[in-house]
PDB file of C-alpha atoms in Angstrom:
ATOM      1  CA  UNK J 170     232.460-126.798 152.907  1.00  0.00           C
ATOM      2  CA  UNK J 171     230.233-127.268 149.741  1.00  0.00           C
ATOM      3  CA  UNK J 172     230.137-124.363 147.260  1.00  0.00           C
ATOM      4  CA  UNK J 173     226.960-122.552 146.659  1.00  0.00           C
ATOM      5  CA  UNK J 174     224.688-123.860 143.843  1.00  0.00           C
ATOM      6  CA  UNK J 175     222.220-122.236 141.675  1.00  0.00           C
ATOM      7  CA  UNK J 176     219.417-124.743 141.370  1.00  0.00           C
ATOM      8  CA  UNK J 177     216.250-124.743 139.243  1.00  0.00           C
ATOM      9  CA  UNK J 178     213.256-126.729 140.417  1.00  0.00           C
ATOM     10  CA  UNK J 179     210.641-127.976 137.918  1.00  0.00           C
ATOM     11  CA  UNK J 180     206.691-127.775 138.062  1.00  0.00           C
ATOM     12  CA  UNK J 181     205.419-129.545 141.256  1.00  0.00           C
ATOM     13  CA  UNK J 182     201.750-129.340 140.996  1.00  0.00           C
ATOM     14  CA  UNK J 183     200.800-130.378 144.523  1.00  0.00           C
ATOM     15  CA  UNK J 184     203.210-133.345 144.681  1.00  0.00           C
ATOM     16  CA  UNK J 185     204.589-133.009 148.273  1.00  0.00           C
ATOM     17  CA  UNK J 186     206.068-136.278 148.653  1.00  0.00           C
ATOM     18  CA  UNK J 187     208.347-135.685 145.258  1.00  0.00           C
ATOM     19  CA  UNK J 188     209.376-132.624 146.630  1.00  0.00           C
ATOM     20  CA  UNK J 189     210.252-133.724 150.068  1.00  0.00           C
ATOM     21  CA  UNK J 190     212.166-136.503 148.604  1.00  0.00           C
ATOM     22  CA  UNK J 191     213.914-134.422 146.173  1.00  0.00           C
ATOM     23  CA  UNK J 192     215.100-132.027 148.867  1.00  0.00           C
ATOM     24  CA  UNK J 193     216.883-134.789 150.494  1.00  0.00           C
ATOM     25  CA  UNK J 194     218.062-136.478 147.426  1.00  0.00           C
ATOM     26  CA  UNK J 195     219.878-133.430 146.039  1.00  0.00           C
ATOM     27  CA  UNK J 196     220.032-132.220 148.893  1.00  0.00           C
ATOM     28  CA  UNK J 197     219.032-128.784 148.976  1.00  0.00           C
ATOM     29  CA  UNK J 198     221.658-126.887 151.192  1.00  0.00           C
ATOM     30  CA  UNK J 199     220.905-123.317 152.866  1.00  0.00           C
ATOM     31  CA  UNK J 200     224.165-121.853 150.761  1.00  0.00           C
ATOM     32  CA  UNK J 201     222.355-122.815 147.318  1.00  0.00           C
ATOM     33  CA  UNK J 202     219.995-120.520 145.648  1.00  0.00           C
ATOM     34  CA  UNK J 203     216.742-122.501 144.653  1.00  0.00           C
ATOM     35  CA  UNK J 204     214.885-120.891 141.712  1.00  0.00           C
ATOM     36  CA  UNK J 205     211.440-122.631 141.770  1.00  0.00           C
ATOM     37  CA  UNK J 206     209.906-122.350 138.312  1.00  0.00           C
ATOM     38  CA  UNK J 207     206.040-122.218 139.655  1.00  0.00           C
ATOM     39  CA  UNK J 208     203.144-124.152 139.398  1.00  0.00           C
ATOM     40  CA  UNK J 209     203.137-125.178 143.219  1.00  0.00           C
ATOM     41  CA  UNK J 210     199.473-125.968 143.110  1.00  0.00           C
ATOM     42  CA  UNK J 211     196.854-128.075 141.233  1.00  0.00           C
ATOM     43  CA  UNK J 212     196.604-131.649 139.885  1.00  0.00           C
ATOM     44  CA  UNK J 213     198.635-133.249 142.771  1.00  0.00           C
ATOM     45  CA  UNK J 214     197.156-134.266 146.125  1.00  0.00           C
ATOM     46  CA  UNK J 215     198.692-131.635 148.555  1.00  0.00           C
ATOM     47  CA  UNK J 216     199.123-128.131 146.989  1.00  0.00           C
ATOM     48  CA  UNK J 217     198.699-126.884 150.421  1.00  0.00           C
ATOM     49  CA  UNK J 218     201.474-128.600 151.865  1.00  0.00           C
ATOM     50  CA  UNK J 219     203.530-127.763 149.175  1.00  0.00           C
ATOM     51  CA  UNK J 220     202.683-124.059 149.646  1.00  0.00           C
ATOM     52  CA  UNK J 221     203.668-124.409 153.407  1.00  0.00           C
ATOM     53  CA  UNK J 222     206.747-126.280 152.534  1.00  0.00           C
ATOM     54  CA  UNK J 223     208.040-123.118 150.293  1.00  0.00           C
ATOM     55  CA  UNK J 224     207.022-120.666 153.040  1.00  0.00           C
ATOM     56  CA  UNK J 225     208.892-122.330 155.593  1.00  0.00           C
ATOM     57  CA  UNK J 226     211.857-122.784 153.144  1.00  0.00           C
ATOM     58  CA  UNK J 227     211.779-119.114 152.109  1.00  0.00           C
ATOM     59  CA  UNK J 228     211.997-118.021 155.972  1.00  0.00           C
ATOM     60  CA  UNK J 229     215.616-119.603 156.341  1.00  0.00           C
ATOM     61  CA  UNK J 230     216.937-120.024 152.602  1.00  0.00           C
ATOM     62  CA  UNK J 231     217.542-118.461 149.505  1.00  0.00           C
ATOM     63  CA  UNK J 232     214.614-119.067 147.610  1.00  0.00           C
ATOM     64  CA  UNK J 233     213.606-117.238 144.353  1.00  0.00           C
ATOM     65  CA  UNK J 234     210.003-118.503 143.690  1.00  0.00           C
ATOM     66  CA  UNK J 235     208.540-117.779 140.201  1.00  0.00           C
ATOM     67  CA  UNK J 236     204.715-117.661 139.415  1.00  0.00           C
ATOM     68  CA  UNK J 237     203.263-120.330 137.114  1.00  0.00           C
ATOM     69  CA  UNK J 238     200.082-120.315 135.265  1.00  0.00           C
ATOM     70  CA  UNK J 239     198.198-122.516 137.693  1.00  0.00           C
ATOM     71  CA  UNK J 240     199.335-120.443 140.488  1.00  0.00           C
ATOM     72  CA  UNK J 241     198.051-117.440 138.339  1.00  0.00           C
ATOM     73  CA  UNK J 242     194.679-119.248 138.076  1.00  0.00           C
ATOM     74  CA  UNK J 243     194.434-119.741 141.898  1.00  0.00           C
ATOM     75  CA  UNK J 244     194.992-116.065 142.577  1.00  0.00           C
ATOM     76  CA  UNK J 245     192.021-115.183 140.275  1.00  0.00           C
ATOM     77  CA  UNK J 246     189.949-117.054 142.637  1.00  0.00           C
ATOM     78  CA  UNK J 247     191.061-115.417 145.844  1.00  0.00           C
ATOM     79  CA  UNK J 248     187.302-114.008 146.155  1.00  0.00           C
ATOM     80  CA  UNK J 249     185.820-117.255 146.504  1.00  0.00           C
ATOM     81  CA  UNK J 250     188.558-119.374 147.832  1.00  0.00           C
ATOM     82  CA  UNK J 251     188.181-118.010 151.456  1.00  0.00           C
ATOM     83  CA  UNK J 252     189.457-121.125 153.326  1.00  0.00           C
ATOM     84  CA  UNK J 253     192.931-120.605 151.879  1.00  0.00           C
ATOM     85  CA  UNK J 254     195.417-119.289 154.437  1.00  0.00           C
ATOM     86  CA  UNK J 255     196.467-115.565 154.345  1.00  0.00           C
ATOM     87  CA  UNK J 256     200.062-117.090 154.271  1.00  0.00           C
ATOM     88  CA  UNK J 257     199.534-118.799 150.959  1.00  0.00           C
ATOM     89  CA  UNK J 258     198.068-115.824 149.306  1.00  0.00           C
ATOM     90  CA  UNK J 259     200.894-113.573 150.529  1.00  0.00           C
ATOM     91  CA  UNK J 260     203.592-116.027 149.187  1.00  0.00           C
ATOM     92  CA  UNK J 261     201.685-116.255 145.534  1.00  0.00           C
ATOM     93  CA  UNK J 262     201.101-112.527 145.474  1.00  0.00           C
ATOM     94  CA  UNK J 263     204.240-110.827 147.070  1.00  0.00           C
ATOM     95  CA  UNK J 264     207.009-113.415 147.159  1.00  0.00           C
ATOM     96  CA  UNK J 265     206.491-114.974 143.669  1.00  0.00           C
ATOM     97  CA  UNK J 266     207.938-112.854 140.501  1.00  0.00           C
ATOM     98  CA  UNK J 267     207.470-113.474 136.653  1.00  0.00           C
ATOM     99  CA  UNK J 268     211.153-114.068 136.032  1.00  0.00           C
ATOM    100  CA  UNK J 269     214.772-114.292 137.462  1.00  0.00           C
ATOM    101  CA  UNK J 270     217.821-113.434 135.801  1.00  0.00           C
ATOM    102  CA  UNK J 271     221.325-114.380 136.724  1.00  0.00           C
ATOM    103  CA  UNK J 272     224.888-113.869 135.128  1.00  0.00           C
ATOM    104  CA  UNK J 273     224.478-116.736 132.407  1.00  0.00           C
ATOM    105  CA  UNK J 274     220.874-117.729 132.670  1.00  0.00           C
ATOM    106  CA  UNK J 275     216.952-116.712 132.458  1.00  0.00           C
ATOM    107  CA  UNK J 276     214.720-118.474 134.428  1.00  0.00           C
ATOM    108  CA  UNK J 277     210.846-118.437 133.430  1.00  0.00           C
ATOM    109  CA  UNK J 278     207.852-120.606 134.049  1.00  0.00           C
ATOM    110  CA  UNK J 279     206.737-121.051 130.468  1.00  0.00           C
ATOM    111  CA  UNK J 280     209.101-119.292 127.854  1.00  0.00           C
ATOM    112  CA  UNK J 281     210.282-116.011 126.492  1.00  0.00           C
ATOM    113  CA  UNK J 282     210.152-114.266 123.260  1.00  0.00           C
ATOM    114  CA  UNK J 283     213.682-114.407 122.128  1.00  0.00           C
ATOM    115  CA  UNK J 284     213.872-111.136 120.374  1.00  0.00           C
ATOM    116  CA  UNK J 285     212.699-109.027 123.452  1.00  0.00           C
ATOM    117  CA  UNK J 286     214.910-108.273 126.598  1.00  0.00           C
ATOM    118  CA  UNK J 287     213.143-109.323 129.593  1.00  0.00           C
ATOM    119  CA  UNK J 288     211.498-106.165 130.902  1.00  0.00           C
ATOM    120  CA  UNK J 289     209.269-106.279 127.670  1.00  0.00           C
ATOM    121  CA  UNK J 290     208.134-109.865 128.069  1.00  0.00           C
ATOM    122  CA  UNK J 291     204.268-110.098 128.298  1.00  0.00           C
ATOM    123  CA  UNK J 292     202.292-112.335 130.779  1.00  0.00           C
ATOM    124  CA  UNK J 293     201.076-114.698 128.012  1.00  0.00           C
ATOM    125  CA  UNK J 294     204.599-115.724 126.836  1.00  0.00           C
ATOM    126  CA  UNK J 295     206.151-116.030 130.377  1.00  0.00           C
ATOM    127  CA  UNK J 296     203.004-118.084 131.985  1.00  0.00           C
ATOM    128  CA  UNK J 297     201.041-119.757 129.059  1.00  0.00           C
ATOM    129  CA  UNK J 298     202.981-120.228 125.627  1.00  0.00           C
ATOM    130  CA  UNK J 299     204.186-123.980 125.104  1.00  0.00           C
ATOM    131  CA  UNK J 300     207.879-124.303 124.588  1.00  0.00           C
ATOM    132  CA  UNK J 301     209.033-123.906 120.836  1.00  0.00           C
ATOM    133  CA  UNK J 302     212.346-123.752 119.491  1.00  0.00           C
ATOM    134  CA  UNK J 303     212.717-120.195 118.497  1.00  0.00           C
ATOM    135  CA  UNK J 304     216.428-119.942 118.791  1.00  0.00           C
ATOM    136  CA  UNK J 305     218.212-118.305 121.573  1.00  0.00           C
ATOM    137  CA  UNK J 306     217.469-115.370 123.585  1.00  0.00           C
ATOM    138  CA  UNK J 307     218.818-112.138 122.647  1.00  0.00           C
ATOM    139  CA  UNK J 308     220.943-111.779 125.475  1.00  0.00           C
ATOM    140  CA  UNK J 309     222.567-114.678 124.928  1.00  0.00           C
ATOM    141  CA  UNK J 310     221.668-116.316 128.238  1.00  0.00           C
ATOM    142  CA  UNK J 311     220.571-119.893 128.612  1.00  0.00           C
ATOM    143  CA  UNK J 312     216.749-120.104 129.320  1.00  0.00           C
ATOM    144  CA  UNK J 313     215.733-122.414 132.173  1.00  0.00           C
ATOM    145  CA  UNK J 314     211.887-123.133 131.944  1.00  0.00           C
ATOM    146  CA  UNK J 315     208.948-125.534 133.128  1.00  0.00           C
ATOM    147  CA  UNK J 316     205.278-125.768 131.738  1.00  0.00           C
ATOM    148  CA  UNK J 317     205.866-127.745 128.818  1.00  0.00           C
ATOM    149  CA  UNK J 318     205.689-131.492 130.356  1.00  0.00           C
ATOM    150  CA  UNK J 319     207.884-133.922 128.998  1.00  0.00           C
ATOM    151  CA  UNK J 320     206.428-137.222 128.769  1.00  0.00           C
ATOM    152  CA  UNK J 321     209.976-138.851 128.203  1.00  0.00           C
ATOM    153  CA  UNK J 322     210.527-137.931 132.101  1.00  0.00           C
ATOM    154  CA  UNK J 323     213.650-136.367 131.226  1.00  0.00           C
ATOM    155  CA  UNK J 324     214.597-132.722 130.833  1.00  0.00           C
ATOM    156  CA  UNK J 325     214.607-131.300 127.172  1.00  0.00           C
ATOM    157  CA  UNK J 326     217.946-129.537 126.510  1.00  0.00           C
ATOM    158  CA  UNK J 327     217.941-127.496 123.430  1.00  0.00           C
ATOM    159  CA  UNK J 328     220.971-126.259 124.134  1.00  0.00           C
ATOM    160  CA  UNK J 329     219.936-122.534 124.477  1.00  0.00           C
ATOM    161  CA  UNK J 330     216.951-123.663 126.225  1.00  0.00           C
ATOM    162  CA  UNK J 331     216.326-126.365 128.904  1.00  0.00           C
ATOM    163  CA  UNK J 332     212.827-127.370 129.958  1.00  0.00           C
ATOM    164  CA  UNK J 333     212.566-129.279 133.443  1.00  0.00           C
ATOM    165  CA  UNK J 334     208.881-129.717 133.530  1.00  0.00           C
ATOM    166  CA  UNK J 335     209.102-133.824 133.739  1.00  0.00           C
ATOM    167  CA  UNK J 336     205.274-134.311 134.631  1.00  0.00           C
ATOM    168  CA  UNK J 337     205.506-135.568 138.250  1.00  0.00           C
ATOM    169  CA  UNK J 338     201.862-135.237 138.597  1.00  0.00           C
ATOM    170  CA  UNK J 339     201.084-137.951 135.909  1.00  0.00           C
ATOM    171  CA  UNK J 340     203.376-140.808 137.200  1.00  0.00           C
ATOM    172  CA  UNK J 341     206.502-138.670 136.064  1.00  0.00           C
ATOM    173  CA  UNK J 342     209.379-136.954 138.029  1.00  0.00           C
ATOM    174  CA  UNK J 343     210.163-133.877 139.781  1.00  0.00           C
ATOM    175  CA  UNK J 344     213.317-132.449 138.674  1.00  0.00           C
ATOM    176  CA  UNK J 345     216.135-130.235 140.168  1.00  0.00           C
ATOM    177  CA  UNK J 346     218.788-128.885 137.770  1.00  0.00           C
ATOM    178  CA  UNK J 347     222.221-127.613 138.633  1.00  0.00           C
ATOM    179  CA  UNK J 348     222.441-125.116 136.047  1.00  0.00           C
ATOM    180  CA  UNK J 349     226.349-124.799 136.186  1.00  0.00           C
ATOM    181  CA  UNK J 350     227.183-128.292 135.995  1.00  0.00           C
ATOM    182  CA  UNK J 351     224.000-129.826 134.154  1.00  0.00           C
ATOM    183  CA  UNK J 352     223.759-132.469 136.779  1.00  0.00           C
ATOM    184  CA  UNK J 353     220.071-133.163 137.597  1.00  0.00           C
ATOM    185  CA  UNK J 354     218.270-135.114 140.287  1.00  0.00           C
ATOM    186  CA  UNK J 355     214.521-136.527 140.145  1.00  0.00           C
ATOM    187  CA  UNK J 356     212.112-137.823 142.654  1.00  0.00           C
ATOM    188  CA  UNK J 357     208.333-139.054 142.016  1.00  0.00           C
ATOM    189  CA  UNK J 358     205.472-139.401 144.304  1.00  0.00           C
ATOM    190  CA  UNK J 359     206.187-143.143 145.168  1.00  0.00           C
ATOM    191  CA  UNK J 360     209.610-141.789 146.636  1.00  0.00           C
ATOM    192  CA  UNK J 361     211.870-143.150 144.259  1.00  0.00           C
ATOM    193  CA  UNK J 362     214.980-141.327 142.948  1.00  0.00           C
ATOM    194  CA  UNK J 363     217.372-141.072 140.141  1.00  0.00           C
ATOM    195  CA  UNK J 364     219.856-138.678 139.005  1.00  0.00           C
ATOM    196  CA  UNK J 365     222.110-137.817 135.869  1.00  0.00           C
ATOM    197  CA  UNK J 366     223.377-135.211 133.453  1.00  0.00           C
ATOM    198  CA  UNK J 367     221.890-133.392 130.469  1.00  0.00           C
ATOM    199  CA  UNK J 368     224.424-134.799 128.198  1.00  0.00           C
ATOM    200  CA  UNK J 369     225.166-138.093 129.675  1.00  0.00           C
ATOM    201  CA  UNK J 370     221.654-139.467 130.562  1.00  0.00           C
ATOM    202  CA  UNK J 371     220.803-141.228 134.011  1.00  0.00           C
ATOM    203  CA  UNK J 372     223.652-142.158 136.238  1.00  0.00           C
ATOM    204  CA  UNK J 373     221.213-144.119 138.429  1.00  0.00           C
TER     205      UNK J 373
END
């Protein structure tokens, strides 16, 4: 039986085919903890389908969904978007959280102030600020984030921080990272897949 993994999933932006392809390519397993870094909606063609997929996965598996800035913007329109299913609002409002901390890693949508503990981080930093190399977090834990899209299509590894938003919505890739082994898997909206490691590059 395979050991449970701690997996991080980058920004999806409504790209349902990339998500479902990646889920099979990795593959995601019930014993895994899947930390989704947010931005489930906008830009891609099937935001509703992406939310439905996460709601279904969350019912039977260990999902840790974070809120992204695009999801936050969607919530601000709740009063006028009456056609959105209640389950979608509940997922974004109640199930999603601003950050997640494991024994060795911090997971956020956008970034952190490296000088502040996670309980003192502000919304602007967690959801909106573009990634800058400001050094390691005061906790000594590695930060896993999205939000700052990588035009190269490959995760950005700064050592103390790894960004896995690989621009799936713009002919890029959706990335899943095993934070313990540094292995990553990718899929795109055309159904193509590839994999590699942070240090070694692409294997296929």
